[in-house]
XYZ file of C-alpha atoms in Angstrom:
240
model
C 0.000 0.000 0.000
C 3.007 2.301 -0.086
C 2.023 3.167 -3.657
C -1.105 4.850 -2.279
C 0.544 6.939 0.427
C -0.138 10.671 0.492
C 2.635 13.243 0.468
C 2.378 13.358 4.263
C 1.348 10.732 6.813
C -0.820 13.396 8.396
C -3.040 13.077 5.318
C -5.196 10.079 4.384
C -3.837 7.577 1.873
C -5.101 7.682 -1.697
C -7.629 5.117 -0.535
C -10.112 5.997 -3.251
C -7.632 4.971 -5.916
C -6.697 1.806 -4.018
C -10.347 0.737 -3.847
C -10.949 1.558 -7.501
C -7.852 -0.321 -8.653
C -8.949 -3.427 -6.751
C -12.510 -3.099 -8.035
C -11.296 -2.872 -11.640
C -9.018 -5.925 -11.093
C -5.873 -3.877 -11.639
C -4.732 -5.079 -8.215
C -5.867 -7.968 -5.966
C -8.846 -7.554 -3.641
C -8.067 -5.548 -0.523
C -7.854 -7.635 2.650
C -7.925 -5.984 6.055
C -8.405 -6.763 9.707
C -10.728 -5.534 12.422
C -9.139 -3.551 15.255
C -11.892 -3.143 17.803
C -10.385 -4.351 21.045
C -7.273 -2.418 21.968
C -4.513 -0.329 20.445
C -1.660 -2.794 21.275
C -3.264 -5.440 19.034
C -2.853 -3.138 16.052
C 0.787 -2.634 16.943
C 1.356 -6.387 16.672
C -0.648 -6.834 13.471
C 0.645 -3.814 11.549
C 3.868 -5.464 10.284
C 1.922 -8.412 8.824
C 1.194 -6.577 5.580
C -2.603 -6.239 5.577
C -3.932 -3.803 2.982
C -6.155 -1.929 5.390
C -7.375 -1.893 8.979
C -10.842 -1.170 10.370
C -10.416 0.914 13.536
C -13.707 0.678 15.401
C -14.482 3.957 17.091
C -18.201 3.159 17.230
C -18.098 0.272 19.717
C -14.852 0.973 21.558
C -12.857 3.822 23.062
C -10.042 3.458 20.546
C -7.519 6.268 20.308
C -7.597 6.943 16.572
C -4.426 9.021 16.398
C -2.373 6.501 18.407
C -3.745 3.599 16.398
C -2.757 5.289 13.158
C 0.776 5.718 14.499
C 1.025 1.916 14.553
C 0.160 1.552 10.862
C 3.623 0.305 9.920
C 4.904 3.438 8.200
C 2.060 3.669 5.732
C 1.887 0.055 4.560
C -1.673 -0.335 5.875
C -4.548 2.013 4.993
C -6.542 2.966 8.115
C -10.325 3.241 8.002
C -12.168 4.552 11.056
C -15.758 3.574 11.756
C -16.995 6.759 13.376
C -19.650 6.518 16.129
C -22.268 8.288 14.022
C -22.686 10.860 11.284
C -21.372 13.848 13.228
C -19.148 16.136 11.144
C -16.774 16.824 14.052
C -16.093 13.106 14.553
C -15.474 12.643 10.837
C -13.121 15.646 10.810
C -11.137 14.205 13.737
C -10.661 10.861 11.998
C -9.613 12.613 8.778
C -7.167 14.754 10.737
C -5.579 11.586 12.107
C -4.980 10.433 8.524
C -7.804 7.917 8.109
C -10.572 7.187 5.642
C -14.167 6.915 6.858
C -16.660 4.122 7.503
C -20.098 5.587 8.246
C -22.436 3.219 10.127
C -26.145 2.694 9.631
C -26.750 4.810 6.539
C -30.369 4.404 5.436
C -31.371 7.426 3.352
C -30.123 9.969 0.830
C -30.579 12.655 3.475
C -28.171 10.830 5.788
C -25.602 10.048 3.096
C -25.197 13.560 1.651
C -23.776 15.303 4.753
C -21.429 12.361 5.391
C -19.786 12.705 1.976
C -19.813 16.481 2.326
C -18.008 16.236 5.681
C -15.246 14.112 4.142
C -14.729 16.526 1.261
C -12.641 19.669 1.651
C -14.160 22.992 0.620
C -14.981 24.190 -1.987
C -16.250 20.712 -2.961
C -19.334 20.568 -0.770
C -22.983 20.058 -1.564
C -24.246 23.523 -2.490
C -27.344 23.621 -4.670
C -26.585 24.987 -8.111
C -22.840 25.022 -7.513
C -21.237 21.744 -6.507
C -24.061 19.585 -7.813
C -23.275 20.734 -11.367
C -20.556 19.365 -13.720
C -17.057 20.511 -12.783
C -13.964 21.273 -14.847
C -12.366 17.980 -15.932
C -8.882 19.377 -15.245
C -7.638 17.959 -11.948
C -6.567 20.800 -9.681
C -5.551 21.127 -6.036
C -8.950 20.553 -4.486
C -9.734 17.584 -6.703
C -6.404 16.038 -5.741
C -6.981 16.539 -2.012
C -10.515 15.206 -2.218
C -9.260 12.151 -4.067
C -7.499 10.771 -0.998
C -9.827 9.747 1.853
C -12.413 7.138 0.885
C -16.013 6.987 2.068
C -17.484 3.594 2.875
C -21.104 3.449 3.997
C -22.621 0.617 6.011
C -25.982 -0.775 4.940
C -27.504 -2.553 7.923
C -31.260 -2.802 7.412
C -33.888 -3.742 4.839
C -34.885 -0.084 4.513
C -31.292 0.822 3.675
C -31.106 -1.870 0.984
C -34.353 -0.632 -0.533
C -33.008 2.950 -0.546
C -29.533 2.038 -1.807
C -30.334 2.707 -5.464
C -31.434 6.258 -4.636
C -28.416 6.795 -2.367
C -25.901 5.765 -5.021
C -27.769 7.726 -7.703
C -28.067 11.000 -5.802
C -24.891 11.001 -3.711
C -21.628 10.937 -5.692
C -18.470 10.325 -3.721
C -19.333 6.995 -2.074
C -16.438 4.630 -2.737
C -17.710 1.324 -1.346
C -20.744 -0.198 0.350
C -20.386 -2.486 3.354
C -23.277 -4.860 3.979
C -23.932 -5.904 7.563
C -25.039 -9.407 6.602
C -25.005 -11.539 9.752
C -28.789 -12.003 9.653
C -29.672 -15.474 8.325
C -33.469 -15.171 8.019
C -34.861 -16.127 4.580
C -36.226 -12.634 3.913
C -32.819 -11.159 4.647
C -31.142 -13.531 2.230
C -33.594 -12.347 -0.427
C -32.711 -8.744 0.397
C -29.027 -9.505 -0.137
C -29.850 -10.374 -3.755
C -31.309 -6.867 -4.185
C -28.247 -5.351 -2.508
C -25.849 -7.100 -4.873
C -27.891 -6.148 -7.928
C -27.946 -2.492 -6.855
C -24.218 -2.336 -6.182
C -23.463 -3.939 -9.546
C -25.850 -1.547 -11.309
C -23.838 1.407 -10.022
C -20.491 -0.364 -10.508
C -19.570 0.096 -6.860
C -17.284 -2.166 -4.834
C -19.037 -4.090 -2.094
C -17.372 -4.906 1.193
C -18.078 -7.141 4.143
C -16.710 -9.435 6.787
C -15.135 -12.716 5.685
C -15.883 -15.736 7.852
C -14.560 -19.268 7.729
C -16.598 -21.815 5.766
C -18.322 -24.998 6.887
C -17.160 -26.447 10.190
C -14.184 -24.113 10.470
C -16.146 -21.205 11.985
C -17.645 -23.112 14.964
C -14.287 -24.820 15.425
C -12.559 -21.451 15.676
C -15.224 -20.253 18.121
C -14.651 -23.323 20.303
C -10.904 -22.741 20.234
C -11.465 -19.151 21.349
C -13.636 -20.395 24.211
C -10.968 -22.894 25.218
C -8.370 -20.129 25.163
C -10.416 -18.009 27.548
C -10.749 -21.011 29.866
C -7.001 -21.623 29.731
C -6.337 -17.990 30.608
C -8.710 -18.181 33.571
C -7.064 -21.399 34.807
C -3.616 -19.845 34.481
C -4.753 -16.832 36.487
C -6.033 -19.079 39.284
C -2.781 -21.061 39.271
C -0.719 -17.908 39.601
C -2.962 -16.639 42.398
C -2.237 -19.786 44.446
C 1.525 -19.292 44.238
């Protein structure tokens, strides 16, 4: 991912280009890891060469700036899942050098200010100005706004049904993450609509990758055994 580094590590990577290159098969699919437990874990994983890391600021008290400092000198692209759609939170994550994951986006009205918050003025949503065709020559602002990527999370049936309108009316969304851990039949049918919509707009889709078949429950059992081993070790040490 060094090829997508910005001129300064205080700026986000050229994540938009990295996503587009992978989507167009110019590079392999991007594989990342989830950092939602503690900062030291990221420090250990950073040298392993993952393409990107998901820093979860929504469900944990992660220190975004410190976590980014562990990103192995720019070899891993950091994405921060912000706690909501607040512009100040998005600005903080951008200032730390990250791209943005926006949770629970369901409507056009929610998506527009998210993309606007990621963009640097003068490229903001102003009726009659920035919603009109722009000069094709790539200048300073276009270059700066071509760095941080915007990934939205679709996590409900309503969001899937509104996705076509969102991708039609809100330019600047780089990828769509589907929260697809619901196994009900009606949800599986909705996933078909999601995939068709994403393909219609030629957008990359993203999601969590789980082990297949018996491997997933086996891994879960191993994790449970590990926790038991840690508890037993703690008791043993307490007796000494």
